[in-house]
Coordinates of N, CA and C in Angstrom, one line a residue:
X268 N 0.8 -1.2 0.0 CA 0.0 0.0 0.0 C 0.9 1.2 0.0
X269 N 0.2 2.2 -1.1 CA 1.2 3.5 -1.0 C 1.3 4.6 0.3
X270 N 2.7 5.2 0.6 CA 2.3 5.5 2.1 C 1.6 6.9 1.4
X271 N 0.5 7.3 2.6 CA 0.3 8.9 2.7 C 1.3 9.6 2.6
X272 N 0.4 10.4 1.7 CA 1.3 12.3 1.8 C 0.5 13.2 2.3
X273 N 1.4 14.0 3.4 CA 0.7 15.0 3.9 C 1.3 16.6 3.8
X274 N 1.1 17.6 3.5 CA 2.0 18.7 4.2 C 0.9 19.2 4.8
X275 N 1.9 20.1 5.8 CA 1.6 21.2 6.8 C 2.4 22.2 6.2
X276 N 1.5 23.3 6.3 CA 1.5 24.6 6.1 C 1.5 25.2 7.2
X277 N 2.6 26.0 7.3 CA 2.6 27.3 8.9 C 3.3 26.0 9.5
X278 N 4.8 26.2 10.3 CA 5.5 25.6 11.5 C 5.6 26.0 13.0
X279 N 4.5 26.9 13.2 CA 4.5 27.4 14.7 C 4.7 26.0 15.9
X280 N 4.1 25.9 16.7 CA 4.3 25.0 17.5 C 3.1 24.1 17.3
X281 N 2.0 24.6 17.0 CA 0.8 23.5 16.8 C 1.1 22.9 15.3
X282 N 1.7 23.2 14.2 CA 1.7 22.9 12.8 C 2.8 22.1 12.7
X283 N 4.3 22.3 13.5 CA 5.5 21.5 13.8 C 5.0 20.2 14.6
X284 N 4.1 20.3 15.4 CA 3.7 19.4 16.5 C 2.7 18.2 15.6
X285 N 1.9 18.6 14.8 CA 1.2 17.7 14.0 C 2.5 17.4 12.6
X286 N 2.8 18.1 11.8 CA 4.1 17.6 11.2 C 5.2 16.3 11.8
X287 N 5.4 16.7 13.2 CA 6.3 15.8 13.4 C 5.2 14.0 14.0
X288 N 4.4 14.5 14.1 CA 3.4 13.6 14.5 C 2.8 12.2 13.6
X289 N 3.2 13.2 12.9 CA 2.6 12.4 11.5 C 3.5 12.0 10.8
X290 N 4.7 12.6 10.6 CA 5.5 11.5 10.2 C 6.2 10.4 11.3
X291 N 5.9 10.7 12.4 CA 6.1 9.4 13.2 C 5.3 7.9 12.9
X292 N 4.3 8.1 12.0 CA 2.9 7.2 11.7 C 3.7 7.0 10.3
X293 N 5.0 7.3 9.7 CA 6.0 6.4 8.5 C 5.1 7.1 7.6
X294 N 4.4 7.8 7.8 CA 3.7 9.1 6.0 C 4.6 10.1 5.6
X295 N 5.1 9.8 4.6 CA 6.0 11.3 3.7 C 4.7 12.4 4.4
X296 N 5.7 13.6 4.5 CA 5.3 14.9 4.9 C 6.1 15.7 4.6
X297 N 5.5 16.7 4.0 CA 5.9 18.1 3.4 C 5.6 18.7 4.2
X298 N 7.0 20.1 5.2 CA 6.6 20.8 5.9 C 7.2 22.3 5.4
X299 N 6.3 23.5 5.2 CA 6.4 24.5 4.6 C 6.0 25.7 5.4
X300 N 7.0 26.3 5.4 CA 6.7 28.0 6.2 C 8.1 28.7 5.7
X301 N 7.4 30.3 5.9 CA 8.2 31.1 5.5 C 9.8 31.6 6.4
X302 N 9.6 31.1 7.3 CA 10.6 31.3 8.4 C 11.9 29.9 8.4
X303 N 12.8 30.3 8.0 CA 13.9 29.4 7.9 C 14.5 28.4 8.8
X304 N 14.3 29.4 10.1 CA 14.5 28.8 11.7 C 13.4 27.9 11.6
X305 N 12.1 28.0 11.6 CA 11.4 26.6 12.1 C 11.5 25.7 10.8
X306 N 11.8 26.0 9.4 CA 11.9 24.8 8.7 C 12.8 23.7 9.0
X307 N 14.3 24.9 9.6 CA 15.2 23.2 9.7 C 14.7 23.1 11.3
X308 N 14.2 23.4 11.9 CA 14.0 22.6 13.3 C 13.0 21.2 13.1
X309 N 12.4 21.5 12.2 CA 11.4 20.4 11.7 C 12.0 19.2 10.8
X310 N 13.1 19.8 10.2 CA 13.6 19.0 9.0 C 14.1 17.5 9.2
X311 N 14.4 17.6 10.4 CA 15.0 15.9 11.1 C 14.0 15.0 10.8
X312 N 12.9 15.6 11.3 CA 11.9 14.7 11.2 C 10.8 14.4 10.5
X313 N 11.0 15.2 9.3 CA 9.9 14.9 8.1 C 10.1 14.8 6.8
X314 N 9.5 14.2 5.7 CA 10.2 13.7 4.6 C 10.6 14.7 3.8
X315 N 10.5 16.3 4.1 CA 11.0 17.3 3.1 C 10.4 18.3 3.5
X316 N 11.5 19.4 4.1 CA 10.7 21.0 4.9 C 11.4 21.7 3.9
X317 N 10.9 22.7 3.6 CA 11.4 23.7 2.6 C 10.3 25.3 3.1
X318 N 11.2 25.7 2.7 CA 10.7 27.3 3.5 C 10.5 28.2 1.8
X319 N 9.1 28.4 2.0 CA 8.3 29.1 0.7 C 7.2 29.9 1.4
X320 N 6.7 30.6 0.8 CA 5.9 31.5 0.6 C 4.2 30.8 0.7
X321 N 3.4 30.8 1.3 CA 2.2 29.8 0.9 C 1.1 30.3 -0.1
X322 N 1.5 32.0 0.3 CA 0.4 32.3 -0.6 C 0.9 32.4 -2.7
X323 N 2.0 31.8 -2.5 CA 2.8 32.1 -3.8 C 2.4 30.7 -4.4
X324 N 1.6 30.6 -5.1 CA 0.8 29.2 -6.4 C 1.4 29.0 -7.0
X325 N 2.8 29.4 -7.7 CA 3.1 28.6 -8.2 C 4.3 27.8 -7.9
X326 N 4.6 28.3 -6.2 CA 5.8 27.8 -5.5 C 5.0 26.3 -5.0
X327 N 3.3 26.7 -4.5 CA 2.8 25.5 -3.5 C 3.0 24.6 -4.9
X328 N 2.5 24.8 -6.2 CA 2.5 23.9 -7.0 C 3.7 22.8 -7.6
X329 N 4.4 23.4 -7.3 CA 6.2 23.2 -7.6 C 6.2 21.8 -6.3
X330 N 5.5 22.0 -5.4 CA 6.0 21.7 -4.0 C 5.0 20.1 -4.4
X331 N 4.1 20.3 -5.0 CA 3.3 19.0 -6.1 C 2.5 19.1 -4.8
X332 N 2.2 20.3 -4.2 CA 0.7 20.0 -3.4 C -0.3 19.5 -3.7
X333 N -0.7 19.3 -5.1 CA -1.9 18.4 -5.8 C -2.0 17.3 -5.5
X334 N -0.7 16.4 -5.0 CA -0.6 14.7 -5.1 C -1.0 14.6 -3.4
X335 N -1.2 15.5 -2.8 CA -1.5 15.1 -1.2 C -2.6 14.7 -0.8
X336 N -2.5 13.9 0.3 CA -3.9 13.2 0.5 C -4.5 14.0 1.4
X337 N -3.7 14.8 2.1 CA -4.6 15.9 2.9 C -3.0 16.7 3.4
X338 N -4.2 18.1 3.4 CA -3.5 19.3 3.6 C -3.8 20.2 4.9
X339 N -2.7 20.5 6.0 CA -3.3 20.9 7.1 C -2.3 22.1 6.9
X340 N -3.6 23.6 7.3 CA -3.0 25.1 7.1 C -2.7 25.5 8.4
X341 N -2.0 24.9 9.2 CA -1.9 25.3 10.5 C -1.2 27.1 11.3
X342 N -1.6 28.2 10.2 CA -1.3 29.3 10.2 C -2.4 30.3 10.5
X343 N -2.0 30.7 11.8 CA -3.5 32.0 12.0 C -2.8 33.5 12.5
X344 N -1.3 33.7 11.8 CA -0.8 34.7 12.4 C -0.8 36.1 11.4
X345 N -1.3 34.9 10.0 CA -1.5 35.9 9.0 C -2.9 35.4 8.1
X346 N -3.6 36.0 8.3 CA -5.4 35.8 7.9 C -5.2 35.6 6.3
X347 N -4.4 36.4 5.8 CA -4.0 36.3 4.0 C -4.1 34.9 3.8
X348 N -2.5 34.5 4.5 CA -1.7 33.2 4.1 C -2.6 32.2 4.8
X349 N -3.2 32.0 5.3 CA -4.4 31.1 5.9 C -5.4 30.7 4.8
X350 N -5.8 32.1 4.4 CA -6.8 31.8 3.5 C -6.4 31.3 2.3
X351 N -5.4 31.8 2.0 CA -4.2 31.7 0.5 C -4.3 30.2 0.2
X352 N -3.5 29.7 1.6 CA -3.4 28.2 1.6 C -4.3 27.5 1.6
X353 N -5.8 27.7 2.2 CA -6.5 26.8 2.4 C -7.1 26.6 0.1
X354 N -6.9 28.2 -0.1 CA -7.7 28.2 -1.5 C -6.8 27.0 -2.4
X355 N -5.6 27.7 -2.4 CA -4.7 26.8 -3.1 C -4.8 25.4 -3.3
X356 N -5.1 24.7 -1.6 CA -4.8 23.4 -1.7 C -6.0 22.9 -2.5
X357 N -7.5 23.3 -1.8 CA -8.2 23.1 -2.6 C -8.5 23.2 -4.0
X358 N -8.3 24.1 -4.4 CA -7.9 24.7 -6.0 C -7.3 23.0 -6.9
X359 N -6.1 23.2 -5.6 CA -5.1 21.9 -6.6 C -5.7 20.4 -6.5
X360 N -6.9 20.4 -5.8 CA -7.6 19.3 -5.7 C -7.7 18.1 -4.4
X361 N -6.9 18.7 -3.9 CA -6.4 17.7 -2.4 C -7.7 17.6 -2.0
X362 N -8.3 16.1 -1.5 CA -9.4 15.8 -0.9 C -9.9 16.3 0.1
X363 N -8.8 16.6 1.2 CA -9.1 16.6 2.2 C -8.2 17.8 3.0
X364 N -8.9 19.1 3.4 CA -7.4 20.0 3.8 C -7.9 20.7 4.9
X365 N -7.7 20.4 6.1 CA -7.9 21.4 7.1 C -6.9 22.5 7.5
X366 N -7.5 23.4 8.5 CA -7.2 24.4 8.2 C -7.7 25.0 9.8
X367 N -6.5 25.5 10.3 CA -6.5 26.4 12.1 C -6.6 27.9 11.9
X368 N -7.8 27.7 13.0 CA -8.0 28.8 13.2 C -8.3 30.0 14.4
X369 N -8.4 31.3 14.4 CA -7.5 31.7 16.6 C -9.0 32.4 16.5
X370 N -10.3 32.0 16.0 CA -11.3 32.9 16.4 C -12.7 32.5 15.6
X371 N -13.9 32.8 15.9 CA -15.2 32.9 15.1 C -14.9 33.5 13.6
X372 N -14.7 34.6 13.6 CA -14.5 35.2 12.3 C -13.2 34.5 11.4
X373 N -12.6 34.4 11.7 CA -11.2 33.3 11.0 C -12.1 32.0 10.6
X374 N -13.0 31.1 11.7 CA -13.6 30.0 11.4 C -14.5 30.1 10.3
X375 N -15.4 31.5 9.8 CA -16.4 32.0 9.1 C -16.2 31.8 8.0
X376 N -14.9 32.4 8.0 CA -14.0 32.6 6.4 C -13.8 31.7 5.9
X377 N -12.9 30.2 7.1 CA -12.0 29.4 6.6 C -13.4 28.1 5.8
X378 N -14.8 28.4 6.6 CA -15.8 27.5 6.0 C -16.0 28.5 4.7
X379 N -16.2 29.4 4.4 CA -16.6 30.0 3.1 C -15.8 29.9 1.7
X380 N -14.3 29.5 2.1 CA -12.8 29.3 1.0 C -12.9 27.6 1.1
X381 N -13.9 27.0 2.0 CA -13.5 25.3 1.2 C -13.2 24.4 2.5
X382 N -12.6 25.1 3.6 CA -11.9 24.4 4.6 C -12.9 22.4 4.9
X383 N -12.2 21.8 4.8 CA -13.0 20.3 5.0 C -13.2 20.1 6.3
X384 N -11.8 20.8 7.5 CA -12.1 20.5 8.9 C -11.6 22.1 9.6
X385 N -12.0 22.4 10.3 CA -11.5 24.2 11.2 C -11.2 23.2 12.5
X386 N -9.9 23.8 12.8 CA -9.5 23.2 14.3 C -9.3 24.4 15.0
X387 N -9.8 24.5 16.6 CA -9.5 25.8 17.3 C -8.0 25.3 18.3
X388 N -7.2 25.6 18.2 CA -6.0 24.6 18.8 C -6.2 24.8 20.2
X389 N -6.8 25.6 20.3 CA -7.5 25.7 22.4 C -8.0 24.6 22.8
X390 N -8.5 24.1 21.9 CA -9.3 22.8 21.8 C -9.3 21.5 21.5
X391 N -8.1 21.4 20.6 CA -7.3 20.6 20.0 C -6.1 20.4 20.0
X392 N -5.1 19.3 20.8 CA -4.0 19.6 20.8 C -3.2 19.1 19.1
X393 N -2.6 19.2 18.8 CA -2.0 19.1 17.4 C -1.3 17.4 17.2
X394 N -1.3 16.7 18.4 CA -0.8 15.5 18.5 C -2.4 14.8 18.1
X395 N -3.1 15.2 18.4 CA -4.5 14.6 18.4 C -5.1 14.9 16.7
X396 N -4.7 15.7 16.7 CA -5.3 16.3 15.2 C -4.5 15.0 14.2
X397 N -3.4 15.2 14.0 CA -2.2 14.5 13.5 C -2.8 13.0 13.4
X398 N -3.3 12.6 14.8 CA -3.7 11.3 14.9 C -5.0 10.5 14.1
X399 N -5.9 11.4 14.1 CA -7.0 11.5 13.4 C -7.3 11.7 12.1
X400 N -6.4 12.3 11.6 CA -5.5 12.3 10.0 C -4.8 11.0 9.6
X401 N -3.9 10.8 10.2 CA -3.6 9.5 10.0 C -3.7 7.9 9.9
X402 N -4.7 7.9 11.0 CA -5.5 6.8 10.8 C -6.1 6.5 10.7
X403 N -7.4 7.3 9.9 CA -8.9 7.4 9.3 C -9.4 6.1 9.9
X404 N -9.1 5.8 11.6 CA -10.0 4.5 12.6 C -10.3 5.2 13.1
X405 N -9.3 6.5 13.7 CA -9.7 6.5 15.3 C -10.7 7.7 15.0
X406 N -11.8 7.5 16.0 CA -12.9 8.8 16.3 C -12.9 9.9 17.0
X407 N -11.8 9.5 18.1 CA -11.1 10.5 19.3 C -10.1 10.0 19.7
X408 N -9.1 10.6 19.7 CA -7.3 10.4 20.5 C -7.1 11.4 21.5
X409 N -6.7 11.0 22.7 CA -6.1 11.9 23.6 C -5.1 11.2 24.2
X410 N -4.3 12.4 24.2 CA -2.5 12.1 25.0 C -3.1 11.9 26.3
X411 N -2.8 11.2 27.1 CA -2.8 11.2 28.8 C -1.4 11.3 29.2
X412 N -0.8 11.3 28.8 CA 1.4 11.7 29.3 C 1.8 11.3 27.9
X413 N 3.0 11.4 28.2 CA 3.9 11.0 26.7 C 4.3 9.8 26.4
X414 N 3.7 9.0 27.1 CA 3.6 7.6 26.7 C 2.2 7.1 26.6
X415 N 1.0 7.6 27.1 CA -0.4 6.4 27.2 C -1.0 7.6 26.2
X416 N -1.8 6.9 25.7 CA -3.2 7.4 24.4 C -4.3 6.8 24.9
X417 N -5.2 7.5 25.1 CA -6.7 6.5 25.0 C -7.6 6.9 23.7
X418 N -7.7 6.1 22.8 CA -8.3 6.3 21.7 C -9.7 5.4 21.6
X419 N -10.8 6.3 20.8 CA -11.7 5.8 20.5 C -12.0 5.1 19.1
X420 N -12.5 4.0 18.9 CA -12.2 3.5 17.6 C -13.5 2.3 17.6
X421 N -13.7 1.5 15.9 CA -14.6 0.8 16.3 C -14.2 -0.4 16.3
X422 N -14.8 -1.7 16.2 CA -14.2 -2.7 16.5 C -13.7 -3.4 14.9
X423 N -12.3 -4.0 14.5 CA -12.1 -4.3 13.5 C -12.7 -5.8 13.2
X424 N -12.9 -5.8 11.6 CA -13.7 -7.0 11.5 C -13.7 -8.1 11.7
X425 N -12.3 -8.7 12.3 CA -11.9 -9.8 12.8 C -12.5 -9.8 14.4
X426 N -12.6 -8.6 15.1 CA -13.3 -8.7 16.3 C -14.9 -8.7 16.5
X427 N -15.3 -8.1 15.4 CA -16.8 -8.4 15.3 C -17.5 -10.2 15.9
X428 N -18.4 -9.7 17.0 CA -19.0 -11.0 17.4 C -18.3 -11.6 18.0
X429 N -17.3 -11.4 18.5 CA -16.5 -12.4 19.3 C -16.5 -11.3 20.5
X430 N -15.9 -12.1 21.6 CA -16.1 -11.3 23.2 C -14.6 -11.0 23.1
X431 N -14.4 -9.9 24.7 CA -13.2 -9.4 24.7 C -12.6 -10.3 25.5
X432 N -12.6 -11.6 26.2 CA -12.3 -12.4 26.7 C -11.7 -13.6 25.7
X433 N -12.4 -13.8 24.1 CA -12.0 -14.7 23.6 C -10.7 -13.9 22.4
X434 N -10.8 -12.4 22.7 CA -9.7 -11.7 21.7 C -8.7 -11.3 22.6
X435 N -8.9 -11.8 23.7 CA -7.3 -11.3 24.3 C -6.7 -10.1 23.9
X436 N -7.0 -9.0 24.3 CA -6.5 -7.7 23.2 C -5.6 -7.4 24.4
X437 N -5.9 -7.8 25.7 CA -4.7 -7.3 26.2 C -3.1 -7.5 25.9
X438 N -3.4 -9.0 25.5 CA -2.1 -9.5 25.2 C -1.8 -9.5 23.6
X439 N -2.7 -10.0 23.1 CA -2.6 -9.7 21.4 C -2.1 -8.0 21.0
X440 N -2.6 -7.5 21.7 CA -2.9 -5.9 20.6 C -2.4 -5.1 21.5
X441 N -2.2 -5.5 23.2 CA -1.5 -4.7 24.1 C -2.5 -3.2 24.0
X442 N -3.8 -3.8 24.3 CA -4.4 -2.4 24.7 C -5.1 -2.8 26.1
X443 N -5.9 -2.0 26.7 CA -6.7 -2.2 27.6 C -8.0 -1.8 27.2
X444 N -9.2 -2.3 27.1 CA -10.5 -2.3 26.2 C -11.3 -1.2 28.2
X445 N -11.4 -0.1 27.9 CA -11.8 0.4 29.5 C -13.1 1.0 29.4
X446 N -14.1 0.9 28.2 CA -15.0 1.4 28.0 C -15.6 1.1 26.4
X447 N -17.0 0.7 26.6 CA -17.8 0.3 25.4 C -18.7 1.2 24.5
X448 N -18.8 2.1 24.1 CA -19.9 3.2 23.2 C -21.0 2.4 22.4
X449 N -22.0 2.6 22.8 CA -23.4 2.5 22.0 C -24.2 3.5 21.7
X450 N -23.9 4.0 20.8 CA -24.7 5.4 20.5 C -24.6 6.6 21.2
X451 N -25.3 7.1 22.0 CA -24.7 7.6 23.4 C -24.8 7.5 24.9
X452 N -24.7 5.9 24.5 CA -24.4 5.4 25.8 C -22.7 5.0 26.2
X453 N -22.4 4.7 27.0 CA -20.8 4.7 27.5 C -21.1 3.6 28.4
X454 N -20.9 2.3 28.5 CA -20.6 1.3 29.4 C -19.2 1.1 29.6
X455 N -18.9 1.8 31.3 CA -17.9 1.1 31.7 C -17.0 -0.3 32.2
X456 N -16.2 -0.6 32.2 CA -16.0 -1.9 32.6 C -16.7 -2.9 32.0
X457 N -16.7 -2.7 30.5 CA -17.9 -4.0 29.8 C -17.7 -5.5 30.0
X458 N -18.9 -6.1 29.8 CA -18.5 -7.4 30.0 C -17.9 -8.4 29.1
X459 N -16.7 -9.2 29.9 CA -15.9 -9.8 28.8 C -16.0 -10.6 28.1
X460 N -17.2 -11.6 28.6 CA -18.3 -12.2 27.4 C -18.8 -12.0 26.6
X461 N -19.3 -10.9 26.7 CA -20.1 -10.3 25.5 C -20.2 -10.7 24.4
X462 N -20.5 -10.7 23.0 CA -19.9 -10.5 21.8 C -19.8 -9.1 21.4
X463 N -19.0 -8.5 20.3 CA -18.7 -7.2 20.3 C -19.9 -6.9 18.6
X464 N -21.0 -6.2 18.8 CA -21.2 -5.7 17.3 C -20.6 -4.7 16.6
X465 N -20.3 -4.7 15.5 CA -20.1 -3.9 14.7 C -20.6 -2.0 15.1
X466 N -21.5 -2.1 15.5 CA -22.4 -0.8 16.1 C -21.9 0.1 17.2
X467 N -20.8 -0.6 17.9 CA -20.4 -0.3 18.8 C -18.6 0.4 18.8
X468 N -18.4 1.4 19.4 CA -17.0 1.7 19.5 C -16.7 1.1 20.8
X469 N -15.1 1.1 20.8 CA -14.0 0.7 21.4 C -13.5 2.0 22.3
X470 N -13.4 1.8 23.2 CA -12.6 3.2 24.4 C -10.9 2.3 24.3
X471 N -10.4 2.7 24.0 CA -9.0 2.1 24.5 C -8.0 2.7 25.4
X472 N -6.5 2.0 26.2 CA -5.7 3.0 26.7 C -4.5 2.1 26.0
X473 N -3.7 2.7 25.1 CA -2.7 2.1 24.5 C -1.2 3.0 24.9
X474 N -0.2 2.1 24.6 CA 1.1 2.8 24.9 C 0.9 3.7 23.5
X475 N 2.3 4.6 23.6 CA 1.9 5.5 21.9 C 2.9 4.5 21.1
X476 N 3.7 3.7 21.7 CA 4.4 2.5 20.4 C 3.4 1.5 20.1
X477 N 2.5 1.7 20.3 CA 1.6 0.6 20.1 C 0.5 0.8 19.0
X478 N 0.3 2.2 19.0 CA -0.4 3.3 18.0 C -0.2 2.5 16.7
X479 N 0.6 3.3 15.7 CA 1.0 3.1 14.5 C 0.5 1.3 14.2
X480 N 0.6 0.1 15.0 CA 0.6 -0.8 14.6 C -1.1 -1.3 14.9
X481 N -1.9 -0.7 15.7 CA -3.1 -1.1 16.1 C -3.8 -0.6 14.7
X482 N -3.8 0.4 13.9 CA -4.5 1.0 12.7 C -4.0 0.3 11.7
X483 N -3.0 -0.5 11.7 CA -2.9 -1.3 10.6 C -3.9 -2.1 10.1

């Protein structure tokens, strides 16, 4: 399977923080900002940082922003280059491109130029964003320290109908199963008999080396 391509646009701390995030998950990533200092701070860690201009088309084009599977504008310090990038990406056809934003009126705009997703980073930490992008399973990811994730996800098709007693996930999948979703219900402590339907999400507490291999 071909890996994802992603770039990030804007390297402040939330757009560097989902960049390096995401290439942790083995996806080529393009990381692009105008500022020289954060491109090589980023450069260790992602498949190609290059410092350009975002609202300049035919630099993003050069950069083959078209071939990406999704594009995150992680810039709200300049309302232009926010919007620039969100048009561009879409323009060049990328499926899927979100786009940060520091306010209601920023959010207004970024939905009227195309934006697919508006993240408020007050609200979203940029490790969580990253994760969500990457693994088109999980529903909700949150950091609990720098090692545990509890992610929400649904059950994969090999666990359909079978109980959490006869899938061993503690030991197979090295997660801890600590909560059941049914619509909007939340059963804690589920029963390990059960069988699992398809209808239902997974609450998990996974290590973060354990991440990358559970979405497979």
């Amino acid at each position: 399977m071909a890996k994802k391509q992603y770039a990030v646009l804007g390297l402040g701390k939330f757009g560097a923080s989902v960049a390096e995030e995401l290439a942790s998950t083995g996806a080529d990533v393009l990381a692009v900002d105008c500022d020289e200092e954060r491109v090589q701070e980023v450069s260790e860690f992602v498949t190609c940082a290059v410092c350009a201009d975002v609202c300049d088309s035919g630099a993003m084009a050069s950069l083959g922003i078209s071939n990406m599977d999704c594009v995150v504008v992680a810039i709200t310090g300049s309302l232009d280059a926010s919007i620039m990038g969100t048009i561009l990406a879409k323009d060049a056809g990328v499926p899927y491109v979100i786009a940060k934003s520091k306010d209601e009126v920023h959010t207004r705009i970024l939905e009227k130029v195309g934006a697919d997703r508006i993240i408020v980073p007050e609200r979203e930490s940029g490790v969580r964003v990253a994760r969500s992008i990457a693994s088109g399973v999980f529903l909700d990811f949150i950091e609990l320290s720098d090692r545990c994730r509890m992610v929400e996800m649904p059950p994969k098709d090999g666990w359909v109908g079978k109980s959490l007693r006869e899938l061993n996930l503690r030991k197979k999948e090295k997660v801890n199963v600590i909560a059941i979703r049914r619509g909007e219900e939340i059963v804690p402590l589920p029963d390990p008999d059960a069988p699992l339907s398809k209808n239902c999400n997974l609450i998990l507490i996974v290590d973060r080396s354990d991440v990358a291999r559970l979405i497979k």
